[in-house]
JSON list of C-alpha atoms in Angstrom, two decimals:
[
{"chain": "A", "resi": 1, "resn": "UNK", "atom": "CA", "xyz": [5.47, 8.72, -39.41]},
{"chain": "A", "resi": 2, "resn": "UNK", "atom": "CA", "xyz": [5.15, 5.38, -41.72]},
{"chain": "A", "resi": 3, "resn": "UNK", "atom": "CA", "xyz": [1.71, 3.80, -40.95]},
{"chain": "A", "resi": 4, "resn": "UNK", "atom": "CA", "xyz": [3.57, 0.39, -41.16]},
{"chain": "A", "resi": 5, "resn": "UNK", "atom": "CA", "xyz": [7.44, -0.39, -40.05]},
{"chain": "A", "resi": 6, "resn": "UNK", "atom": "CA", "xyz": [9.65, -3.48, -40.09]},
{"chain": "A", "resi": 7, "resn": "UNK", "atom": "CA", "xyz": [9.94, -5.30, -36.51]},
{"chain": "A", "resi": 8, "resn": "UNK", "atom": "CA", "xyz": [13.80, -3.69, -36.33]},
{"chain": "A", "resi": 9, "resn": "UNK", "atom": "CA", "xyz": [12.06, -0.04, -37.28]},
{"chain": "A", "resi": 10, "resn": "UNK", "atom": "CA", "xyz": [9.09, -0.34, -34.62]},
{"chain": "A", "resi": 11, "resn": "UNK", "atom": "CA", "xyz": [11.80, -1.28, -32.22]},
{"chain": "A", "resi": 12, "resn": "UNK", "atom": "CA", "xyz": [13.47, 1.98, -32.52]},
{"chain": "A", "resi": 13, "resn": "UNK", "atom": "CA", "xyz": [10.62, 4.05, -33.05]},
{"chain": "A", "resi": 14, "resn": "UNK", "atom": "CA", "xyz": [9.02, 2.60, -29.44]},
{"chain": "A", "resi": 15, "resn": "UNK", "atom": "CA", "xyz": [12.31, 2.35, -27.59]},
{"chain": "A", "resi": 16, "resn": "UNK", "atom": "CA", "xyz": [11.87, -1.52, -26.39]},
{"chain": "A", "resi": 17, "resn": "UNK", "atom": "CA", "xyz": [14.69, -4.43, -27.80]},
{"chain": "A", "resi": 18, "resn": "UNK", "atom": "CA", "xyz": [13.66, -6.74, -31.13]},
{"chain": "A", "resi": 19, "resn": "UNK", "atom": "CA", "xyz": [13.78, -9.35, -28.84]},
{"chain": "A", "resi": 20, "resn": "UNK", "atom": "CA", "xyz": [10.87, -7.93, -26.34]},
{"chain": "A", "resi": 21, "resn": "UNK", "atom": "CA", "xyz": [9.41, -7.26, -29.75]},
{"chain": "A", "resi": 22, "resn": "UNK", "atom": "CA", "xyz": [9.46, -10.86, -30.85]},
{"chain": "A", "resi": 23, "resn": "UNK", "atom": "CA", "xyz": [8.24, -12.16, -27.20]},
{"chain": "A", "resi": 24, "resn": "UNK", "atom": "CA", "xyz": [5.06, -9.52, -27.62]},
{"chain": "A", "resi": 25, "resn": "UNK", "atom": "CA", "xyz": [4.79, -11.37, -31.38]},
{"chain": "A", "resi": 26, "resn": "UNK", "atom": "CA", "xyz": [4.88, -14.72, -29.94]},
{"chain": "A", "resi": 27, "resn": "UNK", "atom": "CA", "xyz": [2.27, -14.32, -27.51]},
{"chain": "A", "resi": 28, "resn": "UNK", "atom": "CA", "xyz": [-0.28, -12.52, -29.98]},
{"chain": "A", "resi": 29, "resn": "UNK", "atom": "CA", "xyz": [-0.44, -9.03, -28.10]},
{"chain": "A", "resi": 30, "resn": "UNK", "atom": "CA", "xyz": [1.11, -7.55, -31.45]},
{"chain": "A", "resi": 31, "resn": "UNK", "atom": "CA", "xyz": [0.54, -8.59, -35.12]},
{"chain": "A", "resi": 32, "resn": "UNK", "atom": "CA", "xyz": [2.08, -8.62, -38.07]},
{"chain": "A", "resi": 33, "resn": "UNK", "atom": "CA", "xyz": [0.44, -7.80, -41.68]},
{"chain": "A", "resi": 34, "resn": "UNK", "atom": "CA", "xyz": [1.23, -10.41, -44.21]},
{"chain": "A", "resi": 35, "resn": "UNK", "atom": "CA", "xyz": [4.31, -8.56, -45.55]},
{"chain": "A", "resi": 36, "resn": "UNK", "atom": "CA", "xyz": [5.61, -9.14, -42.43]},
{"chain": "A", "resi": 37, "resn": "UNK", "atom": "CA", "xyz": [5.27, -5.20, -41.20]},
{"chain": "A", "resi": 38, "resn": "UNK", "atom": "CA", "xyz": [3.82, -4.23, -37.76]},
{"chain": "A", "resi": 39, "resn": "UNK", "atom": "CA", "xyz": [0.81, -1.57, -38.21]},
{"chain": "A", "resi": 40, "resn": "UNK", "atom": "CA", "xyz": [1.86, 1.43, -35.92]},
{"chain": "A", "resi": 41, "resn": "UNK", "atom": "CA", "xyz": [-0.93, 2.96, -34.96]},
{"chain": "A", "resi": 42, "resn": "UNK", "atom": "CA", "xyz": [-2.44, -0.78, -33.29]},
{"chain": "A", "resi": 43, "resn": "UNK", "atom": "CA", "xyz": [0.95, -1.33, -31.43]},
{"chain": "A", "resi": 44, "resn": "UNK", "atom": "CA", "xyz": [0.80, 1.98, -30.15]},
{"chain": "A", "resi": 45, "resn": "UNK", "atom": "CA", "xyz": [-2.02, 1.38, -28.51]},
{"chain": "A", "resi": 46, "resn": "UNK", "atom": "CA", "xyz": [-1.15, -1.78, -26.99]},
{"chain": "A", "resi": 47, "resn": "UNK", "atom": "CA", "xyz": [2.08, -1.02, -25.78]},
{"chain": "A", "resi": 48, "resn": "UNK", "atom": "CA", "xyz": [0.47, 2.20, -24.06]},
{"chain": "A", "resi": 49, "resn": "UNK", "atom": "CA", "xyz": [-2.03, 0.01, -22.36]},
{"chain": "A", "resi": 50, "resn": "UNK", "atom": "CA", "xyz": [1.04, -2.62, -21.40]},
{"chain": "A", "resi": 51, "resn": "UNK", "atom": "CA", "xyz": [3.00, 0.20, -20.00]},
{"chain": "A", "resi": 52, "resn": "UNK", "atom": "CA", "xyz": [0.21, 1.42, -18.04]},
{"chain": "A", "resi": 53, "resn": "UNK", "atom": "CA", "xyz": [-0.39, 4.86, -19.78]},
{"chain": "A", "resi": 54, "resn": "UNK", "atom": "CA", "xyz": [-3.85, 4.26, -20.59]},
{"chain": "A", "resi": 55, "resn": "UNK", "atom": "CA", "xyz": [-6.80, 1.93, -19.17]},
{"chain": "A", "resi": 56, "resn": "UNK", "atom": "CA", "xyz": [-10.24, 3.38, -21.14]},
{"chain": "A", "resi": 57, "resn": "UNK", "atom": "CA", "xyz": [-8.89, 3.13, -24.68]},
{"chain": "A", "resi": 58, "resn": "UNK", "atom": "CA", "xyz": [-8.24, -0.97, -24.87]},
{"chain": "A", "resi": 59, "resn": "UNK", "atom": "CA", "xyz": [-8.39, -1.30, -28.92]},
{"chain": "A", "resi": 60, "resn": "UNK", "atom": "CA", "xyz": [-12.03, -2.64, -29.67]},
{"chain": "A", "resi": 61, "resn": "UNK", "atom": "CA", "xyz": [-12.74, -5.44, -31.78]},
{"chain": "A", "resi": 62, "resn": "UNK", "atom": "CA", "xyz": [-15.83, -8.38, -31.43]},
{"chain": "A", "resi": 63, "resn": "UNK", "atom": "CA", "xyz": [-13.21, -11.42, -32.57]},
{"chain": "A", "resi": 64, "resn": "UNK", "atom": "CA", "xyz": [-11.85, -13.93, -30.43]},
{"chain": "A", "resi": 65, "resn": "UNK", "atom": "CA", "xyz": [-7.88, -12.40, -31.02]},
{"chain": "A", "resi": 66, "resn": "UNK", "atom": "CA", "xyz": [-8.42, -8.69, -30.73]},
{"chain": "A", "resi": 67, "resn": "UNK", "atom": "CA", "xyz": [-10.57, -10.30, -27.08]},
{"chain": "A", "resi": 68, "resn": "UNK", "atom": "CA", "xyz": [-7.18, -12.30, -26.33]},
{"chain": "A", "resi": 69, "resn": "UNK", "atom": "CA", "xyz": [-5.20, -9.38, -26.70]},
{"chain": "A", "resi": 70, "resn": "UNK", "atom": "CA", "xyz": [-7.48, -7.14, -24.75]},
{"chain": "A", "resi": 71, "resn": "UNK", "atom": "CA", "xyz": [-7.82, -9.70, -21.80]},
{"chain": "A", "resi": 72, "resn": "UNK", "atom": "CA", "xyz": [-3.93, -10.20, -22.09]},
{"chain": "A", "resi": 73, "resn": "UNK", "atom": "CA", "xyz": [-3.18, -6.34, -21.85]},
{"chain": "A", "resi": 74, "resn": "UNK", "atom": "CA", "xyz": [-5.29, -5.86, -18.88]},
{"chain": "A", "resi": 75, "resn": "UNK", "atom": "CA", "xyz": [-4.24, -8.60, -16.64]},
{"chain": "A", "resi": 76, "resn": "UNK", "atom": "CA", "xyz": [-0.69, -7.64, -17.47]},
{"chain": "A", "resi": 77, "resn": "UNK", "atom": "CA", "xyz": [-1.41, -3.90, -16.20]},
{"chain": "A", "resi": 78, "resn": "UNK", "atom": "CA", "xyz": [-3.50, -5.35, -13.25]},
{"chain": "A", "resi": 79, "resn": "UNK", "atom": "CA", "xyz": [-0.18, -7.64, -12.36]},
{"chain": "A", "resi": 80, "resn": "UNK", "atom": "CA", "xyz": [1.91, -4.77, -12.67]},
{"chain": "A", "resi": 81, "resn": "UNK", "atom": "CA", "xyz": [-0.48, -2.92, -10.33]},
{"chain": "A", "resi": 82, "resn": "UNK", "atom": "CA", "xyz": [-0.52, -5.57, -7.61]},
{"chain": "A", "resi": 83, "resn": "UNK", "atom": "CA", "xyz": [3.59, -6.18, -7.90]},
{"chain": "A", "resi": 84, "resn": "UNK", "atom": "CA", "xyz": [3.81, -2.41, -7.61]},
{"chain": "A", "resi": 85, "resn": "UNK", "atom": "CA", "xyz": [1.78, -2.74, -4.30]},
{"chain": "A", "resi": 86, "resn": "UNK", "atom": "CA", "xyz": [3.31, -5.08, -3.16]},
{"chain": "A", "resi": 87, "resn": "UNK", "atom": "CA", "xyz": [6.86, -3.36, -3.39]},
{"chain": "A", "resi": 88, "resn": "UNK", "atom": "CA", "xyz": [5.28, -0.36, -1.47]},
{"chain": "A", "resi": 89, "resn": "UNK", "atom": "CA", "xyz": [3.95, -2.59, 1.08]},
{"chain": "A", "resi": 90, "resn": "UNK", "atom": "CA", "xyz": [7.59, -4.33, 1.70]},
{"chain": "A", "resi": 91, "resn": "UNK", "atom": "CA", "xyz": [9.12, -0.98, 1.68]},
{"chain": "A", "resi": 92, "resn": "UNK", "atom": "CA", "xyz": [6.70, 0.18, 4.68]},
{"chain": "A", "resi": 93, "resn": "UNK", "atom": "CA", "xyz": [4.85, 2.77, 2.62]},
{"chain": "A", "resi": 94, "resn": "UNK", "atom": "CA", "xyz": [1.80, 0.78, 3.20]},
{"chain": "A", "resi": 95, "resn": "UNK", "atom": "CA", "xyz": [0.84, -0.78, 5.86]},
{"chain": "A", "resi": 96, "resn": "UNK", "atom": "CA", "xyz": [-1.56, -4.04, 6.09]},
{"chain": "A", "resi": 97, "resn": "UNK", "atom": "CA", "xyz": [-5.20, -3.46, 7.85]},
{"chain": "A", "resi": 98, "resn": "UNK", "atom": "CA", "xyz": [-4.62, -6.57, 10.15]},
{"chain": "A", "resi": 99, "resn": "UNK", "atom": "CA", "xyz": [-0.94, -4.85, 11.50]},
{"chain": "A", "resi": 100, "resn": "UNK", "atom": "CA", "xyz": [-2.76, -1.48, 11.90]},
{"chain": "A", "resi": 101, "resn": "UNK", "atom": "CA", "xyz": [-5.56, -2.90, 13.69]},
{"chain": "A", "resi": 102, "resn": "UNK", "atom": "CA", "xyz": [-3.45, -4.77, 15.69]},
{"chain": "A", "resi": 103, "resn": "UNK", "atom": "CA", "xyz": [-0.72, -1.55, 16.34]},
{"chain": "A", "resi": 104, "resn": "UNK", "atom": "CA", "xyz": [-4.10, 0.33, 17.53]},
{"chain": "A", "resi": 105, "resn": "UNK", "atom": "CA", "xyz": [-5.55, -2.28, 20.07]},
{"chain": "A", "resi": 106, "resn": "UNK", "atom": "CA", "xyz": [-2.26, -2.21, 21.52]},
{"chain": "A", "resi": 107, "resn": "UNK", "atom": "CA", "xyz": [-1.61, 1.75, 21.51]},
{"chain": "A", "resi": 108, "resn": "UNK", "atom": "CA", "xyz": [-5.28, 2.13, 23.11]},
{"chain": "A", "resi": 109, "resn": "UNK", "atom": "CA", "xyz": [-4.81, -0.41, 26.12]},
{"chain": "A", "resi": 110, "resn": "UNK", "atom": "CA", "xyz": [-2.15, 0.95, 27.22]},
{"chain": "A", "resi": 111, "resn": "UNK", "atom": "CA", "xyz": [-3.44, 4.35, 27.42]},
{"chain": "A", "resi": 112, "resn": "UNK", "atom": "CA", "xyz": [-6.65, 2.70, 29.13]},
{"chain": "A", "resi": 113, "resn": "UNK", "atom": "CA", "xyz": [-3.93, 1.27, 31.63]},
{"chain": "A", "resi": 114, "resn": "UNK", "atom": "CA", "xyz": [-2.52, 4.77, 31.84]},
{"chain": "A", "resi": 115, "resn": "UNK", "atom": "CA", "xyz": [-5.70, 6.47, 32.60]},
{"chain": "A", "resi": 116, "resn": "UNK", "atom": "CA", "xyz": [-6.91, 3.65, 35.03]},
{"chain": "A", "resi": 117, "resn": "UNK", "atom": "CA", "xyz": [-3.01, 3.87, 37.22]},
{"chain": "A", "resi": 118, "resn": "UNK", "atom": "CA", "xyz": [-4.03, 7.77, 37.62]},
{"chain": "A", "resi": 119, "resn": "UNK", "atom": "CA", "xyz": [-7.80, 7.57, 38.72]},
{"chain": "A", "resi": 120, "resn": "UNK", "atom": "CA", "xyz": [-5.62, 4.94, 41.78]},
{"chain": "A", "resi": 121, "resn": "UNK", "atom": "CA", "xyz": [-2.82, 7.37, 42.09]},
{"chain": "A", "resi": 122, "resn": "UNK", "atom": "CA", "xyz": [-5.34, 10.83, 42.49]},
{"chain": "A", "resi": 123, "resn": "UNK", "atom": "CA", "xyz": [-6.80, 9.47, 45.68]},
{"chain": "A", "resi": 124, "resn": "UNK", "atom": "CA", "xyz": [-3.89, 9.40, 48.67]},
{"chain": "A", "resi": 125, "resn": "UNK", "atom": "CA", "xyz": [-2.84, 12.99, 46.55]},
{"chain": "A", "resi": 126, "resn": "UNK", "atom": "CA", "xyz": [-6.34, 14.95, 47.09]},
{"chain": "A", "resi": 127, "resn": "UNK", "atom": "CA", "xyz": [-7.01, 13.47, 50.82]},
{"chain": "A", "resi": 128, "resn": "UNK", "atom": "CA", "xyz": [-7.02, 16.59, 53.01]},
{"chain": "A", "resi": 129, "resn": "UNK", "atom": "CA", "xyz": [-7.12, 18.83, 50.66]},
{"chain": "A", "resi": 130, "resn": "UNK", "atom": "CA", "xyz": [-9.51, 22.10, 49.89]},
{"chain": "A", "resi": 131, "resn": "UNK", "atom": "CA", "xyz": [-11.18, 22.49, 47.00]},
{"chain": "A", "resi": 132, "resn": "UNK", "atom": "CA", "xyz": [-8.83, 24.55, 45.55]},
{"chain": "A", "resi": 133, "resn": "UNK", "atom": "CA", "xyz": [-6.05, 22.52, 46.03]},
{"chain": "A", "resi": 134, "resn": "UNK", "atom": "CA", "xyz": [-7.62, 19.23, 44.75]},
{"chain": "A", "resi": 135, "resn": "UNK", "atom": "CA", "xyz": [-8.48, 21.73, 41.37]},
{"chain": "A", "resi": 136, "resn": "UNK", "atom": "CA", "xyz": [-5.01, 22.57, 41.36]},
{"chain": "A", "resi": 137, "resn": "UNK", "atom": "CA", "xyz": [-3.40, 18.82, 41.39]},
{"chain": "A", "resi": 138, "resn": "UNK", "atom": "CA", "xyz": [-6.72, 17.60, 38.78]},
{"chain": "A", "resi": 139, "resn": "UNK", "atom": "CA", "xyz": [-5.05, 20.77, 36.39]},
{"chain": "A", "resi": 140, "resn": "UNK", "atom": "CA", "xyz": [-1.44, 19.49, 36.76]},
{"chain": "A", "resi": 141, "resn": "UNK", "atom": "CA", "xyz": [-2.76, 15.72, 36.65]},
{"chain": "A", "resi": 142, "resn": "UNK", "atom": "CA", "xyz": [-4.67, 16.23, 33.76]},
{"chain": "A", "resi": 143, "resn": "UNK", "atom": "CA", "xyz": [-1.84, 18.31, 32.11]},
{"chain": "A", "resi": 144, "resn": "UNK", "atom": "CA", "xyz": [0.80, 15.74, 32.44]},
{"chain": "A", "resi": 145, "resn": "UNK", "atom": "CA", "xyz": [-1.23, 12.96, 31.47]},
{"chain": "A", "resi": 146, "resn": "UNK", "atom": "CA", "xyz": [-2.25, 14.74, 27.67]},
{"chain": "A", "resi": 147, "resn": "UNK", "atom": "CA", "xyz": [1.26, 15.93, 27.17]},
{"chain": "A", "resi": 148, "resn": "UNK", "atom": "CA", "xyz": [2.11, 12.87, 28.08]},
{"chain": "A", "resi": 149, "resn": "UNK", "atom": "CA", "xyz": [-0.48, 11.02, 25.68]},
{"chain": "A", "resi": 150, "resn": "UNK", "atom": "CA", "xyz": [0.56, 13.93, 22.84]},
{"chain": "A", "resi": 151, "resn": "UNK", "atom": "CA", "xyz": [3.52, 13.84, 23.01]},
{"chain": "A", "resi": 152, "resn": "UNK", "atom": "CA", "xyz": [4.91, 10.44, 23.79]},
{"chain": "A", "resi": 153, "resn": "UNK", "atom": "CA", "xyz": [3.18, 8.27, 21.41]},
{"chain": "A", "resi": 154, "resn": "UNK", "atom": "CA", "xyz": [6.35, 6.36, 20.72]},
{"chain": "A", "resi": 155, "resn": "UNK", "atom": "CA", "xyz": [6.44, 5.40, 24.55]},
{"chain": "A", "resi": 156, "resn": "UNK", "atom": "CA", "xyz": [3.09, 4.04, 24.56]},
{"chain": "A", "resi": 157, "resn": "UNK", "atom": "CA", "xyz": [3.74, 2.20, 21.26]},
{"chain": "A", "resi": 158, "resn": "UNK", "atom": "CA", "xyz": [6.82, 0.28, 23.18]},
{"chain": "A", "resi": 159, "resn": "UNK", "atom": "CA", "xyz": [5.08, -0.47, 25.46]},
{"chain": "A", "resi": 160, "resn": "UNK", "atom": "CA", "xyz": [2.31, -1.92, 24.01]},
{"chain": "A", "resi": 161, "resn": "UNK", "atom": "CA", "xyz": [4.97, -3.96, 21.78]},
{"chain": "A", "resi": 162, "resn": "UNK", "atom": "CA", "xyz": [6.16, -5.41, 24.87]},
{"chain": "A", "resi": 163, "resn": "UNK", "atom": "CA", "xyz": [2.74, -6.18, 26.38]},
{"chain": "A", "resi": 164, "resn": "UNK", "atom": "CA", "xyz": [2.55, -7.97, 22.77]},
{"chain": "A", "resi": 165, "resn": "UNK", "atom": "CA", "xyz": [5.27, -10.03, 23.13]},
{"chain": "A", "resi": 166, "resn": "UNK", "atom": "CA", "xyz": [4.64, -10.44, 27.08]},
{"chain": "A", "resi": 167, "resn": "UNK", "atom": "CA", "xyz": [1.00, -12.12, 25.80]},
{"chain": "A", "resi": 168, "resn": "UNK", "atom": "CA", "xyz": [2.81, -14.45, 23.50]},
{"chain": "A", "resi": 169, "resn": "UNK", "atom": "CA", "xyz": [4.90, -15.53, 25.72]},
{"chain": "A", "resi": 170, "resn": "UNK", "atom": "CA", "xyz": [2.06, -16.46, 28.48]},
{"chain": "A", "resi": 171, "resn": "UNK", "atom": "CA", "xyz": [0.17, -17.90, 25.25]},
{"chain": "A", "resi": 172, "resn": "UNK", "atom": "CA", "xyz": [2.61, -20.38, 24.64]},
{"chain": "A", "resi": 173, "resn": "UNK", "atom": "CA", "xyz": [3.11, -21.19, 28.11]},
{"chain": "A", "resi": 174, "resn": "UNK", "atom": "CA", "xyz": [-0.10, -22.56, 28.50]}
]
């Protein structure tokens, strides 16, 4: 491998168009040597840190360009980061803290109004009852409620999307 190429050579060798070429010239992220040649071995490096394939090994350097070029190359990677975040959020793979807190409050009072409608319902069921009876119905009670809880997670979740919408509703009422 040539230690310097022409700006049509590089382009080939790194698989990106002269014209993105020319753009990452313009800005200053890649130089050329007097001759007009691109050193390799620095625009590797560069376009490995653009493209996100490295973060530790920024090239070095105390002056103010090789700085630039530095700072440039890792707010372009953190960009790329964030719109890459983004995406995932919009697709649903993420989900934002507020919405999850908010999905959780909901999912948890209306188990609390679950488990509050069966301590009134238990009452009339255990009156004259023996002990072994009123065992019995606490089992099956129990029981039905956890399966319940388990397994119907999407039930509660409706419902506690339509107590949201019920509280916005009396919100802007008022």
């Amino acid at each position: 491998m040539k230690q310097f190429m022409s700006v049509s050579e590089y382009s080939r060798h790194c698989g990106i168009s002269r014209q993105n070429l020319h753009k990452h010239l313009r800005t200053g992220l890649l130089i050329k040597t007097p001759d007009g040649k691109i050193d390799v071995k620095k625009a590797d490096e560069v376009l490995k840190i653009l493209h996100g394939e490295t973060v530790d090994n920024i090239p070095g350097g105390n002056d103010y360009l090789s700085q630039k070029r530095q700072a440039e190359a890792r707010y372009r990677t953190a960009k790329a980061s964030l719109a890459e975040l983004d995406l995932q959020v919009k697709r649903g793979e993420y989900k934002l803290t507020k919405q999850v807190q908010d999905d959780l409050s909901f999912l948890l009072y209306a188990m609390k109004q679950r488990l509050m409608g069966w301590s009134r319902s238990l009452p009339p069921q255990l009156s004259f009852k023996d002990e072994r009876q009123i065992m019995g119905i606490l089992e099956q009670q129990t029981h039905f409620i956890l399966t319940e809880l388990s397994g119907g997670i999407r039930k509660i979740a409706k419902y506690a999307k339509g107590y949201k919408a019920t509280k916005k509703r009396t919100a802007k009422k008022t």
